[in-house]
């Protein structure tokens, strides 16, 4: 059962979340065109000084990635696997809420926020979680039919 399609979906979710953890999610651009990179662990200003640490975003991604990875090996407990995948999806929605909070909390009137391409990765992970839930549900129906 470990070779099922939901295992592939959950493994891709884990990989996407690890990539999202390691890359910047955006940048703050000031009026004087100085750029501060906004990552999941800190904000690095243009001169290389780490200003602020939004570690909550990093923790959410770590927990969601670990949850998705461990869910792969729960193939004998399909209902628990569905619940864990739903919880991972809720965490990723919470990641976006936390991200929006930090973006508006740290933004000055003289700055603009420029999003990075990596902000779409948790959304893709949410879609893959949904596909995994559907596949796990189909397996559960198939097993109950026997």
mmCIF file with all atom_site columns, C-alpha atoms in Angstrom:
data_model
loop_
_atom_site.group_PDB
_atom_site.id
_atom_site.type_symbol
_atom_site.label_atom_id
_atom_site.label_alt_id
_atom_site.label_comp_id
_atom_site.label_asym_id
_atom_site.label_entity_id
_atom_site.label_seq_id
_atom_site.pdbx_PDB_ins_code
_atom_site.Cartn_x
_atom_site.Cartn_y
_atom_site.Cartn_z
_atom_site.occupancy
_atom_site.B_iso_or_equiv
_atom_site.pdbx_formal_charge
_atom_site.auth_seq_id
_atom_site.auth_comp_id
_atom_site.auth_asym_id
_atom_site.auth_atom_id
_atom_site.pdbx_PDB_model_num
ATOM 1   C CA . UNK A 1 1   ? 0.000   0.000  0.000  1.00 0.00 ? 1   UNK A CA 1
ATOM 2   C CA . UNK A 1 2   ? 2.961   2.347  0.372  1.00 0.00 ? 2   UNK A CA 1
ATOM 3   C CA . UNK A 1 3   ? 3.308   2.581  -3.420 1.00 0.00 ? 3   UNK A CA 1
ATOM 4   C CA . UNK A 1 4   ? -0.144  4.114  -3.839 1.00 0.00 ? 4   UNK A CA 1
ATOM 5   C CA . UNK A 1 5   ? -0.648  7.493  -5.527 1.00 0.00 ? 5   UNK A CA 1
ATOM 6   C CA . UNK A 1 6   ? -1.439  9.232  -2.231 1.00 0.00 ? 6   UNK A CA 1
ATOM 7   C CA . UNK A 1 7   ? 2.069   8.382  -1.042 1.00 0.00 ? 7   UNK A CA 1
ATOM 8   C CA . UNK A 1 8   ? 3.466   10.163 -4.084 1.00 0.00 ? 8   UNK A CA 1
ATOM 9   C CA . UNK A 1 9   ? 1.230   13.173 -3.418 1.00 0.00 ? 9   UNK A CA 1
ATOM 10  C CA . UNK A 1 10  ? 2.317   13.351 0.210  1.00 0.00 ? 10  UNK A CA 1
ATOM 11  C CA . UNK A 1 11  ? 5.994   12.994 -0.711 1.00 0.00 ? 11  UNK A CA 1
ATOM 12  C CA . UNK A 1 12  ? 5.684   15.852 -3.215 1.00 0.00 ? 12  UNK A CA 1
ATOM 13  C CA . UNK A 1 13  ? 3.962   17.939 -0.516 1.00 0.00 ? 13  UNK A CA 1
ATOM 14  C CA . UNK A 1 14  ? 6.912   17.296 1.801  1.00 0.00 ? 14  UNK A CA 1
ATOM 15  C CA . UNK A 1 15  ? 9.413   18.302 -0.889 1.00 0.00 ? 15  UNK A CA 1
ATOM 16  C CA . UNK A 1 16  ? 7.474   21.462 -1.773 1.00 0.00 ? 16  UNK A CA 1
ATOM 17  C CA . UNK A 1 17  ? 7.314   22.555 1.855  1.00 0.00 ? 17  UNK A CA 1
ATOM 18  C CA . UNK A 1 18  ? 11.047  21.967 2.340  1.00 0.00 ? 18  UNK A CA 1
ATOM 19  C CA . UNK A 1 19  ? 11.763  24.102 -0.736 1.00 0.00 ? 19  UNK A CA 1
ATOM 20  C CA . UNK A 1 20  ? 9.447   26.798 0.617  1.00 0.00 ? 20  UNK A CA 1
ATOM 21  C CA . UNK A 1 21  ? 11.297  26.737 3.959  1.00 0.00 ? 21  UNK A CA 1
ATOM 22  C CA . UNK A 1 22  ? 14.668  27.288 2.321  1.00 0.00 ? 22  UNK A CA 1
ATOM 23  C CA . UNK A 1 23  ? 13.865  30.098 -0.114 1.00 0.00 ? 23  UNK A CA 1
ATOM 24  C CA . UNK A 1 24  ? 12.756  33.714 0.402  1.00 0.00 ? 24  UNK A CA 1
ATOM 25  C CA . UNK A 1 25  ? 9.026   34.329 0.239  1.00 0.00 ? 25  UNK A CA 1
ATOM 26  C CA . UNK A 1 26  ? 9.305   37.945 -0.817 1.00 0.00 ? 26  UNK A CA 1
ATOM 27  C CA . UNK A 1 27  ? 11.060  41.252 -0.430 1.00 0.00 ? 27  UNK A CA 1
ATOM 28  C CA . UNK A 1 28  ? 10.350  44.653 1.015  1.00 0.00 ? 28  UNK A CA 1
ATOM 29  C CA . UNK A 1 29  ? 11.347  47.431 -1.361 1.00 0.00 ? 29  UNK A CA 1
ATOM 30  C CA . UNK A 1 30  ? 11.849  50.865 0.194  1.00 0.00 ? 30  UNK A CA 1
ATOM 31  C CA . UNK A 1 31  ? 11.497  54.231 -1.542 1.00 0.00 ? 31  UNK A CA 1
ATOM 32  C CA . UNK A 1 32  ? 15.267  54.452 -1.936 1.00 0.00 ? 32  UNK A CA 1
ATOM 33  C CA . UNK A 1 33  ? 15.133  51.055 -3.752 1.00 0.00 ? 33  UNK A CA 1
ATOM 34  C CA . UNK A 1 34  ? 16.875  49.170 -0.973 1.00 0.00 ? 34  UNK A CA 1
ATOM 35  C CA . UNK A 1 35  ? 15.658  45.582 -0.831 1.00 0.00 ? 35  UNK A CA 1
ATOM 36  C CA . UNK A 1 36  ? 15.130  43.558 2.340  1.00 0.00 ? 36  UNK A CA 1
ATOM 37  C CA . UNK A 1 37  ? 14.618  39.839 1.776  1.00 0.00 ? 37  UNK A CA 1
ATOM 38  C CA . UNK A 1 38  ? 11.742  38.286 3.694  1.00 0.00 ? 38  UNK A CA 1
ATOM 39  C CA . UNK A 1 39  ? 12.350  34.612 4.501  1.00 0.00 ? 39  UNK A CA 1
ATOM 40  C CA . UNK A 1 40  ? 10.534  32.214 6.798  1.00 0.00 ? 40  UNK A CA 1
ATOM 41  C CA . UNK A 1 41  ? 13.211  32.631 9.466  1.00 0.00 ? 41  UNK A CA 1
ATOM 42  C CA . UNK A 1 42  ? 14.238  36.279 9.279  1.00 0.00 ? 42  UNK A CA 1
ATOM 43  C CA . UNK A 1 43  ? 14.217  39.528 7.382  1.00 0.00 ? 43  UNK A CA 1
ATOM 44  C CA . UNK A 1 44  ? 17.619  40.347 5.942  1.00 0.00 ? 44  UNK A CA 1
ATOM 45  C CA . UNK A 1 45  ? 18.067  44.023 5.181  1.00 0.00 ? 45  UNK A CA 1
ATOM 46  C CA . UNK A 1 46  ? 20.018  45.380 2.237  1.00 0.00 ? 46  UNK A CA 1
ATOM 47  C CA . UNK A 1 47  ? 23.208  45.716 4.302  1.00 0.00 ? 47  UNK A CA 1
ATOM 48  C CA . UNK A 1 48  ? 23.001  42.086 5.524  1.00 0.00 ? 48  UNK A CA 1
ATOM 49  C CA . UNK A 1 49  ? 21.647  42.732 9.015  1.00 0.00 ? 49  UNK A CA 1
ATOM 50  C CA . UNK A 1 50  ? 18.923  40.367 10.237 1.00 0.00 ? 50  UNK A CA 1
ATOM 51  C CA . UNK A 1 51  ? 16.153  42.607 11.509 1.00 0.00 ? 51  UNK A CA 1
ATOM 52  C CA . UNK A 1 52  ? 13.259  40.464 12.634 1.00 0.00 ? 52  UNK A CA 1
ATOM 53  C CA . UNK A 1 53  ? 12.612  36.764 13.088 1.00 0.00 ? 53  UNK A CA 1
ATOM 54  C CA . UNK A 1 54  ? 9.140   35.556 11.997 1.00 0.00 ? 54  UNK A CA 1
ATOM 55  C CA . UNK A 1 55  ? 9.936   32.033 13.189 1.00 0.00 ? 55  UNK A CA 1
ATOM 56  C CA . UNK A 1 56  ? 6.260   31.055 13.453 1.00 0.00 ? 56  UNK A CA 1
ATOM 57  C CA . UNK A 1 57  ? 6.050   30.683 9.687  1.00 0.00 ? 57  UNK A CA 1
ATOM 58  C CA . UNK A 1 58  ? 9.060   28.366 9.696  1.00 0.00 ? 58  UNK A CA 1
ATOM 59  C CA . UNK A 1 59  ? 7.621   26.253 12.511 1.00 0.00 ? 59  UNK A CA 1
ATOM 60  C CA . UNK A 1 60  ? 4.308   25.860 10.686 1.00 0.00 ? 60  UNK A CA 1
ATOM 61  C CA . UNK A 1 61  ? 6.105   24.671 7.547  1.00 0.00 ? 61  UNK A CA 1
ATOM 62  C CA . UNK A 1 62  ? 8.301   22.246 9.516  1.00 0.00 ? 62  UNK A CA 1
ATOM 63  C CA . UNK A 1 63  ? 5.316   20.735 11.318 1.00 0.00 ? 63  UNK A CA 1
ATOM 64  C CA . UNK A 1 64  ? 3.312   20.437 8.076  1.00 0.00 ? 64  UNK A CA 1
ATOM 65  C CA . UNK A 1 65  ? 6.253   18.830 6.245  1.00 0.00 ? 65  UNK A CA 1
ATOM 66  C CA . UNK A 1 66  ? 6.912   16.344 9.053  1.00 0.00 ? 66  UNK A CA 1
ATOM 67  C CA . UNK A 1 67  ? 3.216   15.574 9.277  1.00 0.00 ? 67  UNK A CA 1
ATOM 68  C CA . UNK A 1 68  ? 2.973   14.919 5.545  1.00 0.00 ? 68  UNK A CA 1
ATOM 69  C CA . UNK A 1 69  ? 6.046   12.719 5.589  1.00 0.00 ? 69  UNK A CA 1
ATOM 70  C CA . UNK A 1 70  ? 4.907   10.621 8.555  1.00 0.00 ? 70  UNK A CA 1
ATOM 71  C CA . UNK A 1 71  ? 1.431   10.300 7.058  1.00 0.00 ? 71  UNK A CA 1
ATOM 72  C CA . UNK A 1 72  ? 2.931   8.346  4.165  1.00 0.00 ? 72  UNK A CA 1
ATOM 73  C CA . UNK A 1 73  ? 3.763   5.473  6.513  1.00 0.00 ? 73  UNK A CA 1
ATOM 74  C CA . UNK A 1 74  ? 0.288   5.289  8.077  1.00 0.00 ? 74  UNK A CA 1
ATOM 75  C CA . UNK A 1 75  ? -1.112  3.368  5.117  1.00 0.00 ? 75  UNK A CA 1
ATOM 76  C CA . UNK A 1 76  ? -2.698  0.715  7.326  1.00 0.00 ? 76  UNK A CA 1
ATOM 77  C CA . UNK A 1 77  ? -4.722  3.327  9.231  1.00 0.00 ? 77  UNK A CA 1
ATOM 78  C CA . UNK A 1 78  ? -6.473  5.130  6.404  1.00 0.00 ? 78  UNK A CA 1
ATOM 79  C CA . UNK A 1 79  ? -8.900  7.191  8.511  1.00 0.00 ? 79  UNK A CA 1
ATOM 80  C CA . UNK A 1 80  ? -6.023  8.468  10.643 1.00 0.00 ? 80  UNK A CA 1
ATOM 81  C CA . UNK A 1 81  ? -4.148  9.202  7.422  1.00 0.00 ? 81  UNK A CA 1
ATOM 82  C CA . UNK A 1 82  ? -7.084  11.296 6.199  1.00 0.00 ? 82  UNK A CA 1
ATOM 83  C CA . UNK A 1 83  ? -7.269  13.193 9.504  1.00 0.00 ? 83  UNK A CA 1
ATOM 84  C CA . UNK A 1 84  ? -3.538  13.911 9.498  1.00 0.00 ? 84  UNK A CA 1
ATOM 85  C CA . UNK A 1 85  ? -3.710  15.170 5.909  1.00 0.00 ? 85  UNK A CA 1
ATOM 86  C CA . UNK A 1 86  ? -6.659  17.429 6.771  1.00 0.00 ? 86  UNK A CA 1
ATOM 87  C CA . UNK A 1 87  ? -4.695  18.786 9.736  1.00 0.00 ? 87  UNK A CA 1
ATOM 88  C CA . UNK A 1 88  ? -1.714  19.444 7.449  1.00 0.00 ? 88  UNK A CA 1
ATOM 89  C CA . UNK A 1 89  ? -4.012  21.352 5.102  1.00 0.00 ? 89  UNK A CA 1
ATOM 90  C CA . UNK A 1 90  ? -5.353  23.430 7.986  1.00 0.00 ? 90  UNK A CA 1
ATOM 91  C CA . UNK A 1 91  ? -1.767  24.213 9.007  1.00 0.00 ? 91  UNK A CA 1
ATOM 92  C CA . UNK A 1 92  ? -0.981  25.419 5.488  1.00 0.00 ? 92  UNK A CA 1
ATOM 93  C CA . UNK A 1 93  ? -4.029  27.689 5.491  1.00 0.00 ? 93  UNK A CA 1
ATOM 94  C CA . UNK A 1 94  ? -2.776  28.969 8.857  1.00 0.00 ? 94  UNK A CA 1
ATOM 95  C CA . UNK A 1 95  ? 0.607   29.565 7.226  1.00 0.00 ? 95  UNK A CA 1
ATOM 96  C CA . UNK A 1 96  ? -0.998  31.944 4.748  1.00 0.00 ? 96  UNK A CA 1
ATOM 97  C CA . UNK A 1 97  ? -2.856  33.731 7.560  1.00 0.00 ? 97  UNK A CA 1
ATOM 98  C CA . UNK A 1 98  ? 0.400   34.094 9.498  1.00 0.00 ? 98  UNK A CA 1
ATOM 99  C CA . UNK A 1 99  ? 2.215   35.300 6.386  1.00 0.00 ? 99  UNK A CA 1
ATOM 100 C CA . UNK A 1 100 ? -0.379  37.984 5.682  1.00 0.00 ? 100 UNK A CA 1
ATOM 101 C CA . UNK A 1 101 ? -0.212  39.083 9.316  1.00 0.00 ? 101 UNK A CA 1
ATOM 102 C CA . UNK A 1 102 ? 3.576   39.421 9.195  1.00 0.00 ? 102 UNK A CA 1
ATOM 103 C CA . UNK A 1 103 ? 3.510   41.207 5.828  1.00 0.00 ? 103 UNK A CA 1
ATOM 104 C CA . UNK A 1 104 ? 1.178   43.918 7.092  1.00 0.00 ? 104 UNK A CA 1
ATOM 105 C CA . UNK A 1 105 ? 2.716   44.069 10.565 1.00 0.00 ? 105 UNK A CA 1
ATOM 106 C CA . UNK A 1 106 ? 6.265   44.645 9.295  1.00 0.00 ? 106 UNK A CA 1
ATOM 107 C CA . UNK A 1 107 ? 5.426   46.928 6.395  1.00 0.00 ? 107 UNK A CA 1
ATOM 108 C CA . UNK A 1 108 ? 6.050   50.665 6.680  1.00 0.00 ? 108 UNK A CA 1
ATOM 109 C CA . UNK A 1 109 ? 4.241   53.328 4.693  1.00 0.00 ? 109 UNK A CA 1
ATOM 110 C CA . UNK A 1 110 ? 7.372   53.879 2.643  1.00 0.00 ? 110 UNK A CA 1
ATOM 111 C CA . UNK A 1 111 ? 7.754   50.196 1.668  1.00 0.00 ? 111 UNK A CA 1
ATOM 112 C CA . UNK A 1 112 ? 6.117   47.868 -0.790 1.00 0.00 ? 112 UNK A CA 1
ATOM 113 C CA . UNK A 1 113 ? 6.052   44.099 -0.588 1.00 0.00 ? 113 UNK A CA 1
ATOM 114 C CA . UNK A 1 114 ? 7.032   42.043 -3.614 1.00 0.00 ? 114 UNK A CA 1
ATOM 115 C CA . UNK A 1 115 ? 6.009   38.389 -3.413 1.00 0.00 ? 115 UNK A CA 1
ATOM 116 C CA . UNK A 1 116 ? 8.265   35.589 -4.574 1.00 0.00 ? 116 UNK A CA 1
ATOM 117 C CA . UNK A 1 117 ? 7.282   32.575 -6.660 1.00 0.00 ? 117 UNK A CA 1
ATOM 118 C CA . UNK A 1 118 ? 7.682   30.360 -3.616 1.00 0.00 ? 118 UNK A CA 1
ATOM 119 C CA . UNK A 1 119 ? 4.447   31.675 -2.125 1.00 0.00 ? 119 UNK A CA 1
ATOM 120 C CA . UNK A 1 120 ? 2.541   29.407 -4.511 1.00 0.00 ? 120 UNK A CA 1
ATOM 121 C CA . UNK A 1 121 ? 4.211   26.244 -3.154 1.00 0.00 ? 121 UNK A CA 1
ATOM 122 C CA . UNK A 1 122 ? 2.028   25.883 -0.016 1.00 0.00 ? 122 UNK A CA 1
ATOM 123 C CA . UNK A 1 123 ? -1.042  26.387 -2.222 1.00 0.00 ? 123 UNK A CA 1
ATOM 124 C CA . UNK A 1 124 ? 0.124   23.583 -4.516 1.00 0.00 ? 124 UNK A CA 1
ATOM 125 C CA . UNK A 1 125 ? 0.693   21.504 -1.373 1.00 0.00 ? 125 UNK A CA 1
ATOM 126 C CA . UNK A 1 126 ? -2.908  22.181 -0.303 1.00 0.00 ? 126 UNK A CA 1
ATOM 127 C CA . UNK A 1 127 ? -4.150  20.950 -3.676 1.00 0.00 ? 127 UNK A CA 1
ATOM 128 C CA . UNK A 1 128 ? -1.971  17.835 -3.457 1.00 0.00 ? 128 UNK A CA 1
ATOM 129 C CA . UNK A 1 129 ? -3.244  17.187 0.080  1.00 0.00 ? 129 UNK A CA 1
ATOM 130 C CA . UNK A 1 130 ? -6.793  17.341 -1.255 1.00 0.00 ? 130 UNK A CA 1
ATOM 131 C CA . UNK A 1 131 ? -5.893  14.866 -4.007 1.00 0.00 ? 131 UNK A CA 1
ATOM 132 C CA . UNK A 1 132 ? -4.291  12.578 -1.417 1.00 0.00 ? 132 UNK A CA 1
ATOM 133 C CA . UNK A 1 133 ? -7.423  12.722 0.748  1.00 0.00 ? 133 UNK A CA 1
ATOM 134 C CA . UNK A 1 134 ? -9.534  11.712 -2.244 1.00 0.00 ? 134 UNK A CA 1
ATOM 135 C CA . UNK A 1 135 ? -7.209  8.810  -3.074 1.00 0.00 ? 135 UNK A CA 1
ATOM 136 C CA . UNK A 1 136 ? -7.128  7.614  0.537  1.00 0.00 ? 136 UNK A CA 1
ATOM 137 C CA . UNK A 1 137 ? -10.924 7.799  0.635  1.00 0.00 ? 137 UNK A CA 1
ATOM 138 C CA . UNK A 1 138 ? -11.160 5.689  -2.529 1.00 0.00 ? 138 UNK A CA 1
ATOM 139 C CA . UNK A 1 139 ? -8.881  3.104  -0.935 1.00 0.00 ? 139 UNK A CA 1
ATOM 140 C CA . UNK A 1 140 ? -11.044 3.045  2.170  1.00 0.00 ? 140 UNK A CA 1
ATOM 141 C CA . UNK A 1 141 ? -14.194 2.502  0.089  1.00 0.00 ? 141 UNK A CA 1
ATOM 142 C CA . UNK A 1 142 ? -12.429 -0.266 -1.853 1.00 0.00 ? 142 UNK A CA 1
ATOM 143 C CA . UNK A 1 143 ? -11.320 -2.029 1.337  1.00 0.00 ? 143 UNK A CA 1
ATOM 144 C CA . UNK A 1 144 ? -14.811 -1.771 2.870  1.00 0.00 ? 144 UNK A CA 1
ATOM 145 C CA . UNK A 1 145 ? -16.334 -3.193 -0.309 1.00 0.00 ? 145 UNK A CA 1
ATOM 146 C CA . UNK A 1 146 ? -14.355 -6.376 0.201  1.00 0.00 ? 146 UNK A CA 1
#
